[in-house]
């Protein structure tokens, strides 16, 4: 029996025809699953980098602020040193000119601004010597002698001048602090208050620890007594300065504190009057409120009267006669007789008999002309 191949036997056959293909490799198998450890690590690294960046910025800012502070402090110190040197350089000129006012002002500024300045005690002593040289001295008349007799040694008479005696001390200073203190006591006993606190200033400058309690008590008393003299002499501004200094060394008397308060009100009022300030009247009224018979009452009263008259004249010049009459009347309330009386009568007469003025633009005012057909009644 012979085998005859069929058509199917002659066709090519696929080796996978009987077994279907099943994929064994997933295309996405190499990528990590969402939410896996890869994303967390990247996020952690980002946070660390961000923290480091913030730290770098903060540290850089702190370093810049510190550098700026150092530069500012250096600039302040340089400016202060330049100001001190400028004042020190001007002192020889004040000494040569004998200008004790400017010299003292510069020394007080140095004592306040640069108390640790090395040459300050010597400058204070120089200023004291300049001041003492300006004090008057008594003339010495030599005694007459015979031609053939040996000239007689004349002893100068005692004067009121305070002499600062140089002497060697344990601290190395050329000034005898004990002698200066004794001279200050002598000045206090003779009511030479200004000499007393000048000498005590030198004692403090040379040896701040010398009899501290007594020195502070004496300078406080001397300053207060001198301030009272200045108040009585009509120098309230200078007196107020001394009262302020006295407070630095102890308590001040209550009556002197009141004197300073009254002087401050008076000086404020005078300044307002001098510059034509509208607050002058209120300031003068505050001075008068201190009571009749006060140190500045009469002057404040006269100044207030003058202010009312001046304001009345200003209104009168503007043809505002009614306001002028009011100001003159206020002045008459202070003094019953004076220039305000005649001015008041004239201004009051013009105020009462003044011709009413008509605004030339009255027709342009809305509602000034009634519409056609509308009758207006005066007073409505």
mmCIF file of C-alpha atoms in Angstrom:
data_model
loop_
_atom_site.group_PDB
_atom_site.id
_atom_site.type_symbol
_atom_site.label_atom_id
_atom_site.label_comp_id
_atom_site.label_asym_id
_atom_site.label_seq_id
_atom_site.Cartn_x
_atom_site.Cartn_y
_atom_site.Cartn_z
ATOM 1 C CA UNK A 1 0.000 0.000 0.000
ATOM 2 C CA UNK A 2 1.469 3.185 -1.048
ATOM 3 C CA UNK A 3 1.238 6.561 0.919
ATOM 4 C CA UNK A 4 0.163 9.510 -0.982
ATOM 5 C CA UNK A 5 0.984 12.837 0.732
ATOM 6 C CA UNK A 6 -1.928 15.191 1.177
ATOM 7 C CA UNK A 7 -1.944 18.924 0.694
ATOM 8 C CA UNK A 8 -1.743 19.507 4.408
ATOM 9 C CA UNK A 9 1.404 17.493 4.696
ATOM 10 C CA UNK A 10 3.100 19.608 2.129
ATOM 11 C CA UNK A 11 2.299 22.964 3.905
ATOM 12 C CA UNK A 12 4.874 24.480 6.318
ATOM 13 C CA UNK A 13 4.047 24.096 9.992
ATOM 14 C CA UNK A 14 4.838 26.560 12.777
ATOM 15 C CA UNK A 15 6.568 25.108 15.805
ATOM 16 C CA UNK A 16 4.311 27.251 18.041
ATOM 17 C CA UNK A 17 1.078 26.291 16.379
ATOM 18 C CA UNK A 18 0.070 23.791 18.978
ATOM 19 C CA UNK A 19 1.257 25.839 21.945
ATOM 20 C CA UNK A 20 0.069 29.454 22.136
ATOM 21 C CA UNK A 21 2.700 32.039 23.125
ATOM 22 C CA UNK A 22 2.558 33.488 26.646
ATOM 23 C CA UNK A 23 4.615 36.610 27.382
ATOM 24 C CA UNK A 24 7.028 36.071 30.261
ATOM 25 C CA UNK A 25 8.599 39.590 30.480
ATOM 26 C CA UNK A 26 6.550 42.628 31.498
ATOM 27 C CA UNK A 27 7.581 45.832 29.748
ATOM 28 C CA UNK A 28 7.033 47.784 32.895
ATOM 29 C CA UNK A 29 8.837 45.364 35.093
ATOM 30 C CA UNK A 30 12.060 47.457 35.281
ATOM 31 C CA UNK A 31 10.341 50.643 36.607
ATOM 32 C CA UNK A 32 9.606 50.908 40.363
ATOM 33 C CA UNK A 33 6.036 50.751 41.418
ATOM 34 C CA UNK A 34 4.325 54.119 42.203
ATOM 35 C CA UNK A 35 4.831 55.209 45.777
ATOM 36 C CA UNK A 36 7.919 53.086 46.185
ATOM 37 C CA UNK A 37 11.191 53.906 47.987
ATOM 38 C CA UNK A 38 12.664 55.838 44.998
ATOM 39 C CA UNK A 39 10.308 58.860 45.289
ATOM 40 C CA UNK A 40 10.721 59.057 49.079
ATOM 41 C CA UNK A 41 14.483 59.204 48.816
ATOM 42 C CA UNK A 42 14.334 61.994 46.221
ATOM 43 C CA UNK A 43 11.971 63.980 48.452
ATOM 44 C CA UNK A 44 14.242 63.552 51.474
ATOM 45 C CA UNK A 45 17.247 64.771 49.513
ATOM 46 C CA UNK A 46 15.262 67.825 48.349
ATOM 47 C CA UNK A 47 14.283 68.712 51.938
ATOM 48 C CA UNK A 48 17.907 68.412 53.100
ATOM 49 C CA UNK A 49 19.092 70.663 50.277
ATOM 50 C CA UNK A 50 16.388 73.198 51.094
ATOM 51 C CA UNK A 51 17.395 73.272 54.781
ATOM 52 C CA UNK A 52 21.032 73.760 53.850
ATOM 53 C CA UNK A 53 20.053 76.608 51.521
ATOM 54 C CA UNK A 54 18.055 78.366 54.248
ATOM 55 C CA UNK A 55 20.921 77.958 56.722
ATOM 56 C CA UNK A 56 23.366 79.458 54.236
ATOM 57 C CA UNK A 57 21.085 82.490 53.686
ATOM 58 C CA UNK A 58 20.573 83.001 57.443
ATOM 59 C CA UNK A 59 24.261 82.736 58.223
ATOM 60 C CA UNK A 60 25.125 85.129 55.408
ATOM 61 C CA UNK A 61 22.555 87.640 56.700
ATOM 62 C CA UNK A 62 23.875 87.343 60.261
ATOM 63 C CA UNK A 63 27.432 87.887 59.065
ATOM 64 C CA UNK A 64 26.349 90.964 57.101
ATOM 65 C CA UNK A 65 24.455 92.405 60.092
ATOM 66 C CA UNK A 66 27.452 91.851 62.379
ATOM 67 C CA UNK A 67 29.768 93.520 59.894
ATOM 68 C CA UNK A 68 27.370 96.449 59.560
ATOM 69 C CA UNK A 69 27.190 96.862 63.326
ATOM 70 C CA UNK A 70 30.959 96.888 63.604
ATOM 71 C CA UNK A 71 31.249 99.461 60.828
ATOM 72 C CA UNK A 72 28.567 101.644 62.460
ATOM 73 C CA UNK A 73 30.295 101.506 65.839
ATOM 74 C CA UNK A 74 33.596 102.380 64.196
ATOM 75 C CA UNK A 75 31.988 105.334 62.413
ATOM 76 C CA UNK A 76 30.375 106.588 65.634
ATOM 77 C CA UNK A 77 33.652 106.328 67.510
ATOM 78 C CA UNK A 78 35.507 108.145 64.722
ATOM 79 C CA UNK A 79 32.922 110.931 64.622
ATOM 80 C CA UNK A 80 33.030 111.327 68.408
ATOM 81 C CA UNK A 81 36.838 111.405 68.391
ATOM 82 C CA UNK A 82 36.824 114.028 65.625
ATOM 83 C CA UNK A 83 34.391 116.220 67.591
ATOM 84 C CA UNK A 84 36.507 115.915 70.732
ATOM 85 C CA UNK A 85 39.677 116.832 68.861
ATOM 86 C CA UNK A 86 37.963 119.820 67.250
ATOM 87 C CA UNK A 87 36.914 121.202 70.635
ATOM 88 C CA UNK A 88 40.348 120.566 72.133
ATOM 89 C CA UNK A 89 42.037 122.392 69.248
ATOM 90 C CA UNK A 90 39.861 125.461 69.828
ATOM 91 C CA UNK A 91 40.698 125.717 73.535
ATOM 92 C CA UNK A 92 44.115 127.421 73.066
ATOM 93 C CA UNK A 93 42.421 130.185 71.087
ATOM 94 C CA UNK A 94 39.899 130.750 73.889
ATOM 95 C CA UNK A 95 42.739 130.833 76.414
ATOM 96 C CA UNK A 96 44.679 133.379 74.346
ATOM 97 C CA UNK A 97 41.586 135.586 73.965
ATOM 98 C CA UNK A 98 40.589 135.212 77.598
ATOM 99 C CA UNK A 99 37.117 134.058 76.526
ATOM 100 C CA UNK A 100 36.060 132.299 79.722
ATOM 101 C CA UNK A 101 32.462 131.770 78.564
ATOM 102 C CA UNK A 102 33.357 129.706 75.498
ATOM 103 C CA UNK A 103 36.196 128.007 77.365
ATOM 104 C CA UNK A 104 33.909 126.848 80.147
ATOM 105 C CA UNK A 105 31.274 125.680 77.659
ATOM 106 C CA UNK A 106 33.831 123.561 75.823
ATOM 107 C CA UNK A 107 35.184 122.052 79.034
ATOM 108 C CA UNK A 108 31.687 121.149 80.262
ATOM 109 C CA UNK A 109 30.944 119.536 76.881
ATOM 110 C CA UNK A 110 34.158 117.513 77.083
ATOM 111 C CA UNK A 111 33.402 116.449 80.663
ATOM 112 C CA UNK A 112 29.984 115.187 79.539
ATOM 113 C CA UNK A 113 30.863 113.694 76.149
ATOM 114 C CA UNK A 114 34.380 112.375 76.793
ATOM 115 C CA UNK A 115 34.883 112.060 80.559
ATOM 116 C CA UNK A 116 37.692 109.556 79.961
ATOM 117 C CA UNK A 117 39.742 111.981 77.850
ATOM 118 C CA UNK A 118 43.278 111.729 79.225
ATOM 119 C CA UNK A 119 44.127 115.452 79.137
ATOM 120 C CA UNK A 120 40.784 116.650 80.542
ATOM 121 C CA UNK A 121 42.042 117.364 84.129
ATOM 122 C CA UNK A 122 44.850 119.555 82.788
ATOM 123 C CA UNK A 123 42.417 121.414 80.514
ATOM 124 C CA UNK A 124 40.111 122.040 83.491
ATOM 125 C CA UNK A 125 43.010 123.414 85.503
ATOM 126 C CA UNK A 126 43.985 125.643 82.595
ATOM 127 C CA UNK A 127 40.445 126.970 82.386
ATOM 128 C CA UNK A 128 40.417 127.689 86.110
ATOM 129 C CA UNK A 129 43.705 129.564 85.840
ATOM 130 C CA UNK A 130 42.320 131.671 82.985
ATOM 131 C CA UNK A 131 39.236 132.486 85.037
ATOM 132 C CA UNK A 132 41.267 133.407 88.112
ATOM 133 C CA UNK A 133 43.436 135.721 86.025
ATOM 134 C CA UNK A 134 40.340 137.677 85.033
ATOM 135 C CA UNK A 135 39.492 138.505 88.659
ATOM 136 C CA UNK A 136 40.363 142.034 89.810
ATOM 137 C CA UNK A 137 43.372 142.372 92.080
ATOM 138 C CA UNK A 138 44.191 145.080 94.555
ATOM 139 C CA UNK A 139 47.031 147.420 93.617
ATOM 140 C CA UNK A 140 50.090 147.256 95.842
ATOM 141 C CA UNK A 141 51.721 150.565 96.775
ATOM 142 C CA UNK A 142 55.361 150.226 97.881
ATOM 143 C CA UNK A 143 56.377 151.996 101.065
ATOM 144 C CA UNK A 144 58.579 155.095 100.654
ATOM 145 C CA UNK A 145 62.242 154.595 101.638
ATOM 146 C CA UNK A 146 65.148 156.885 102.390
ATOM 147 C CA UNK A 147 67.676 157.219 99.556
ATOM 148 C CA UNK A 148 70.515 155.864 101.641
ATOM 149 C CA UNK A 149 68.554 153.064 103.220
ATOM 150 C CA UNK A 150 68.330 149.619 101.755
ATOM 151 C CA UNK A 151 64.986 149.143 99.931
ATOM 152 C CA UNK A 152 62.305 147.647 102.077
ATOM 153 C CA UNK A 153 60.684 144.403 101.007
ATOM 154 C CA UNK A 154 56.974 145.053 100.558
ATOM 155 C CA UNK A 155 54.500 142.311 101.393
ATOM 156 C CA UNK A 156 51.448 142.463 99.080
ATOM 157 C CA UNK A 157 48.137 143.046 100.798
ATOM 158 C CA UNK A 158 45.585 140.284 100.907
ATOM 159 C CA UNK A 159 43.163 140.350 98.000
ATOM 160 C CA UNK A 160 39.916 138.624 97.226
ATOM 161 C CA UNK A 161 41.547 136.682 94.408
ATOM 162 C CA UNK A 162 41.562 132.948 94.840
ATOM 163 C CA UNK A 163 44.999 131.521 94.164
ATOM 164 C CA UNK A 164 45.464 127.923 93.061
ATOM 165 C CA UNK A 165 48.694 126.772 94.685
ATOM 166 C CA UNK A 166 50.674 124.092 92.842
ATOM 167 C CA UNK A 167 52.102 121.423 95.098
ATOM 168 C CA UNK A 168 53.275 117.856 94.806
ATOM 169 C CA UNK A 169 50.740 115.262 95.917
ATOM 170 C CA UNK A 170 50.719 111.526 96.372
ATOM 171 C CA UNK A 171 48.634 111.117 93.203
ATOM 172 C CA UNK A 172 51.281 112.882 91.124
ATOM 173 C CA UNK A 173 49.155 115.994 90.473
ATOM 174 C CA UNK A 174 50.781 119.420 90.654
ATOM 175 C CA UNK A 175 47.814 120.889 92.589
ATOM 176 C CA UNK A 176 47.201 120.689 96.308
ATOM 177 C CA UNK A 177 43.636 119.423 96.607
ATOM 178 C CA UNK A 178 43.492 120.185 100.319
ATOM 179 C CA UNK A 179 44.478 123.792 99.675
ATOM 180 C CA UNK A 180 41.866 124.112 96.940
ATOM 181 C CA UNK A 181 39.223 122.750 99.285
ATOM 182 C CA UNK A 182 40.219 125.237 102.003
ATOM 183 C CA UNK A 183 39.975 128.101 99.518
ATOM 184 C CA UNK A 184 36.514 126.888 98.536
ATOM 185 C CA UNK A 185 35.480 126.867 102.209
ATOM 186 C CA UNK A 186 36.764 130.442 102.582
ATOM 187 C CA UNK A 187 34.756 131.491 99.513
ATOM 188 C CA UNK A 188 31.652 129.832 100.958
ATOM 189 C CA UNK A 189 32.075 131.644 104.289
ATOM 190 C CA UNK A 190 32.336 134.999 102.488
ATOM 191 C CA UNK A 191 29.309 134.246 100.226
ATOM 192 C CA UNK A 192 31.468 134.142 97.106
ATOM 193 C CA UNK A 193 29.321 131.416 95.628
ATOM 194 C CA UNK A 194 30.685 131.527 92.098
ATOM 195 C CA UNK A 195 34.300 131.283 93.283
ATOM 196 C CA UNK A 196 33.315 128.456 95.595
ATOM 197 C CA UNK A 197 31.775 126.157 93.002
ATOM 198 C CA UNK A 198 34.541 126.980 90.487
ATOM 199 C CA UNK A 199 37.167 125.823 93.002
ATOM 200 C CA UNK A 200 35.119 122.767 93.912
ATOM 201 C CA UNK A 201 34.905 121.887 90.218
ATOM 202 C CA UNK A 202 38.702 121.828 90.176
ATOM 203 C CA UNK A 203 38.776 119.616 93.269
ATOM 204 C CA UNK A 204 36.465 117.126 91.579
ATOM 205 C CA UNK A 205 38.529 117.196 88.384
ATOM 206 C CA UNK A 206 41.835 116.636 90.210
ATOM 207 C CA UNK A 207 40.660 114.071 92.766
ATOM 208 C CA UNK A 208 37.032 112.884 92.512
ATOM 209 C CA UNK A 209 37.453 110.849 95.719
ATOM 210 C CA UNK A 210 38.540 113.731 97.966
ATOM 211 C CA UNK A 211 35.928 114.298 100.739
ATOM 212 C CA UNK A 212 33.208 113.364 98.283
ATOM 213 C CA UNK A 213 30.255 113.987 100.616
ATOM 214 C CA UNK A 214 31.452 117.426 101.749
ATOM 215 C CA UNK A 215 32.418 118.517 98.250
ATOM 216 C CA UNK A 216 29.029 117.508 96.804
ATOM 217 C CA UNK A 217 27.155 119.211 99.643
ATOM 218 C CA UNK A 218 29.143 122.434 99.304
ATOM 219 C CA UNK A 219 28.881 122.650 95.523
ATOM 220 C CA UNK A 220 25.139 121.965 95.714
ATOM 221 C CA UNK A 221 24.701 124.792 98.206
ATOM 222 C CA UNK A 222 26.949 127.197 96.285
ATOM 223 C CA UNK A 223 25.087 126.585 93.018
ATOM 224 C CA UNK A 224 21.689 127.095 94.645
ATOM 225 C CA UNK A 225 22.737 130.324 96.355
ATOM 226 C CA UNK A 226 24.251 131.709 93.163
ATOM 227 C CA UNK A 227 21.106 130.752 91.223
ATOM 228 C CA UNK A 228 18.973 132.696 93.698
ATOM 229 C CA UNK A 229 21.223 135.725 93.193
ATOM 230 C CA UNK A 230 20.693 135.461 89.442
ATOM 231 C CA UNK A 231 16.916 135.201 89.846
ATOM 232 C CA UNK A 232 16.968 138.378 91.954
ATOM 233 C CA UNK A 233 19.169 140.079 89.354
ATOM 234 C CA UNK A 234 16.677 139.346 86.555
ATOM 235 C CA UNK A 235 18.711 136.605 84.862
ATOM 236 C CA UNK A 236 16.312 133.633 84.974
ATOM 237 C CA UNK A 237 17.877 131.723 82.059
ATOM 238 C CA UNK A 238 21.330 131.602 83.657
ATOM 239 C CA UNK A 239 19.773 130.779 87.027
ATOM 240 C CA UNK A 240 17.879 127.806 85.578
ATOM 241 C CA UNK A 241 21.141 126.344 84.279
ATOM 242 C CA UNK A 242 22.717 126.489 87.749
ATOM 243 C CA UNK A 243 19.654 124.901 89.350
ATOM 244 C CA UNK A 244 19.945 122.032 86.879
ATOM 245 C CA UNK A 245 23.607 121.593 87.840
ATOM 246 C CA UNK A 246 22.764 121.716 91.558
ATOM 247 C CA UNK A 247 20.375 118.779 91.091
ATOM 248 C CA UNK A 248 23.309 116.666 89.918
ATOM 249 C CA UNK A 249 24.875 117.007 93.391
ATOM 250 C CA UNK A 250 21.814 116.598 95.590
ATOM 251 C CA UNK A 251 18.288 117.718 96.334
ATOM 252 C CA UNK A 252 17.334 121.336 95.716
ATOM 253 C CA UNK A 253 15.163 123.554 97.884
ATOM 254 C CA UNK A 254 11.449 123.491 97.063
ATOM 255 C CA UNK A 255 11.287 127.281 96.825
ATOM 256 C CA UNK A 256 14.106 127.262 94.287
ATOM 257 C CA UNK A 257 12.339 124.545 92.312
ATOM 258 C CA UNK A 258 9.275 126.805 92.164
ATOM 259 C CA UNK A 259 11.488 129.699 91.043
ATOM 260 C CA UNK A 260 12.715 127.565 88.162
ATOM 261 C CA UNK A 261 9.151 126.612 87.190
ATOM 262 C CA UNK A 262 8.032 130.254 87.175
ATOM 263 C CA UNK A 263 11.121 131.261 85.210
ATOM 264 C CA UNK A 264 10.437 128.593 82.571
ATOM 265 C CA UNK A 265 6.877 129.897 82.094
ATOM 266 C CA UNK A 266 8.161 133.457 81.880
ATOM 267 C CA UNK A 267 10.894 132.622 79.366
ATOM 268 C CA UNK A 268 8.408 130.705 77.214
ATOM 269 C CA UNK A 269 6.035 133.676 77.226
ATOM 270 C CA UNK A 270 8.778 136.153 76.371
ATOM 271 C CA UNK A 271 9.930 133.978 73.484
ATOM 272 C CA UNK A 272 6.378 133.730 72.132
ATOM 273 C CA UNK A 273 5.941 137.514 72.323
ATOM 274 C CA UNK A 274 9.287 138.083 70.620
ATOM 275 C CA UNK A 275 8.432 135.959 67.577
ATOM 276 C CA UNK A 276 4.797 137.096 67.378
ATOM 277 C CA UNK A 277 3.449 133.641 68.158
ATOM 278 C CA UNK A 278 -0.353 133.418 68.616
ATOM 279 C CA UNK A 279 0.298 131.377 71.762
ATOM 280 C CA UNK A 280 1.852 134.406 73.475
ATOM 281 C CA UNK A 281 -1.405 135.423 75.155
ATOM 282 C CA UNK A 282 -1.974 131.934 76.604
ATOM 283 C CA UNK A 283 1.635 131.810 77.833
ATOM 284 C CA UNK A 284 1.344 135.210 79.521
ATOM 285 C CA UNK A 285 -1.915 134.197 81.164
ATOM 286 C CA UNK A 286 -0.165 131.140 82.649
ATOM 287 C CA UNK A 287 2.504 133.381 84.142
ATOM 288 C CA UNK A 288 -0.149 135.628 85.680
ATOM 289 C CA UNK A 289 -1.963 132.589 87.054
ATOM 290 C CA UNK A 290 0.962 132.104 89.444
ATOM 291 C CA UNK A 291 -0.566 134.877 91.508
ATOM 292 C CA UNK A 292 -0.414 138.597 92.085
ATOM 293 C CA UNK A 293 2.883 139.832 93.472
ATOM 294 C CA UNK A 294 4.946 137.129 91.819
ATOM 295 C CA UNK A 295 8.369 137.900 90.412
ATOM 296 C CA UNK A 296 7.122 138.110 86.818
ATOM 297 C CA UNK A 297 3.492 139.122 87.375
ATOM 298 C CA UNK A 298 3.740 142.844 86.633
ATOM 299 C CA UNK A 299 5.831 142.401 83.506
ATOM 300 C CA UNK A 300 3.527 139.660 82.226
ATOM 301 C CA UNK A 301 0.547 141.905 82.919
ATOM 302 C CA UNK A 302 2.015 144.737 80.867
ATOM 303 C CA UNK A 303 3.021 142.395 78.046
ATOM 304 C CA UNK A 304 -0.491 140.917 77.917
ATOM 305 C CA UNK A 305 -2.032 144.407 77.772
ATOM 306 C CA UNK A 306 0.274 145.295 74.884
ATOM 307 C CA UNK A 307 -0.593 142.074 73.039
ATOM 308 C CA UNK A 308 -4.314 142.841 73.157
ATOM 309 C CA UNK A 309 -3.692 146.364 71.852
ATOM 310 C CA UNK A 310 -1.460 145.071 69.045
ATOM 311 C CA UNK A 311 -4.094 142.549 67.966
ATOM 312 C CA UNK A 312 -6.761 145.261 68.100
ATOM 313 C CA UNK A 313 -4.663 147.497 65.872
ATOM 314 C CA UNK A 314 -4.234 144.645 63.388
ATOM 315 C CA UNK A 315 -8.011 144.118 63.159
ATOM 316 C CA UNK A 316 -8.568 147.872 62.881
ATOM 317 C CA UNK A 317 -6.150 148.090 59.938
ATOM 318 C CA UNK A 318 -8.256 145.426 58.192
ATOM 319 C CA UNK A 319 -11.416 147.527 58.831
ATOM 320 C CA UNK A 320 -12.671 144.740 61.087
ATOM 321 C CA UNK A 321 -13.792 147.266 63.682
ATOM 322 C CA UNK A 322 -15.958 144.939 65.753
ATOM 323 C CA UNK A 323 -13.103 142.458 66.375
ATOM 324 C CA UNK A 324 -10.765 145.378 67.075
ATOM 325 C CA UNK A 325 -13.163 146.739 69.691
ATOM 326 C CA UNK A 326 -13.272 143.310 71.346
ATOM 327 C CA UNK A 327 -9.465 143.182 71.681
ATOM 328 C CA UNK A 328 -9.321 146.721 73.087
ATOM 329 C CA UNK A 329 -12.003 145.786 75.603
ATOM 330 C CA UNK A 330 -9.901 142.801 76.765
ATOM 331 C CA UNK A 331 -6.960 145.160 77.262
ATOM 332 C CA UNK A 332 -9.170 147.486 79.323
ATOM 333 C CA UNK A 333 -9.968 144.524 81.546
ATOM 334 C CA UNK A 334 -6.296 144.464 82.552
ATOM 335 C CA UNK A 335 -5.725 148.217 82.985
ATOM 336 C CA UNK A 336 -8.734 150.511 83.371
ATOM 337 C CA UNK A 337 -6.900 153.394 81.736
ATOM 338 C CA UNK A 338 -4.484 153.538 78.868
ATOM 339 C CA UNK A 339 -4.249 153.732 75.111
ATOM 340 C CA UNK A 340 -6.851 151.004 74.680
ATOM 341 C CA UNK A 341 -9.660 153.235 76.026
ATOM 342 C CA UNK A 342 -9.640 155.794 73.219
ATOM 343 C CA UNK A 343 -9.088 153.121 70.584
ATOM 344 C CA UNK A 344 -12.007 151.120 71.937
ATOM 345 C CA UNK A 345 -14.417 154.062 71.702
ATOM 346 C CA UNK A 346 -13.448 154.766 68.095
ATOM 347 C CA UNK A 347 -13.588 151.110 67.003
ATOM 348 C CA UNK A 348 -16.887 150.495 68.799
ATOM 349 C CA UNK A 349 -18.467 153.554 67.144
ATOM 350 C CA UNK A 350 -17.348 152.405 63.693
ATOM 351 C CA UNK A 351 -18.578 148.892 64.441
ATOM 352 C CA UNK A 352 -22.084 150.081 65.378
ATOM 353 C CA UNK A 353 -22.406 152.573 62.500
ATOM 354 C CA UNK A 354 -20.724 150.534 59.816
ATOM 355 C CA UNK A 355 -22.542 150.584 56.445
ATOM 356 C CA UNK A 356 -23.542 147.054 55.418
ATOM 357 C CA UNK A 357 -21.540 145.904 52.446
ATOM 358 C CA UNK A 358 -23.049 144.018 49.534
ATOM 359 C CA UNK A 359 -21.264 141.186 47.852
ATOM 360 C CA UNK A 360 -20.775 142.223 44.198
ATOM 361 C CA UNK A 361 -21.155 138.587 43.180
ATOM 362 C CA UNK A 362 -24.386 138.033 45.039
ATOM 363 C CA UNK A 363 -26.314 137.403 41.786
ATOM 364 C CA UNK A 364 -24.049 134.452 41.040
ATOM 365 C CA UNK A 365 -24.977 132.756 44.286
ATOM 366 C CA UNK A 366 -27.378 129.807 43.722
ATOM 367 C CA UNK A 367 -30.877 130.776 44.887
ATOM 368 C CA UNK A 368 -30.101 134.509 45.064
ATOM 369 C CA UNK A 369 -32.565 135.227 42.209
ATOM 370 C CA UNK A 370 -36.007 133.681 42.434
ATOM 371 C CA UNK A 371 -37.343 131.863 39.379
ATOM 372 C CA UNK A 372 -39.835 133.646 37.145
ATOM 373 C CA UNK A 373 -43.293 133.650 38.691
ATOM 374 C CA UNK A 374 -42.041 132.963 42.221
ATOM 375 C CA UNK A 375 -42.479 135.735 44.748
ATOM 376 C CA UNK A 376 -40.157 135.735 47.732
ATOM 377 C CA UNK A 377 -41.004 137.377 51.026
ATOM 378 C CA UNK A 378 -38.177 139.018 52.963
ATOM 379 C CA UNK A 379 -37.332 137.039 56.041
ATOM 380 C CA UNK A 380 -38.549 133.729 54.623
#
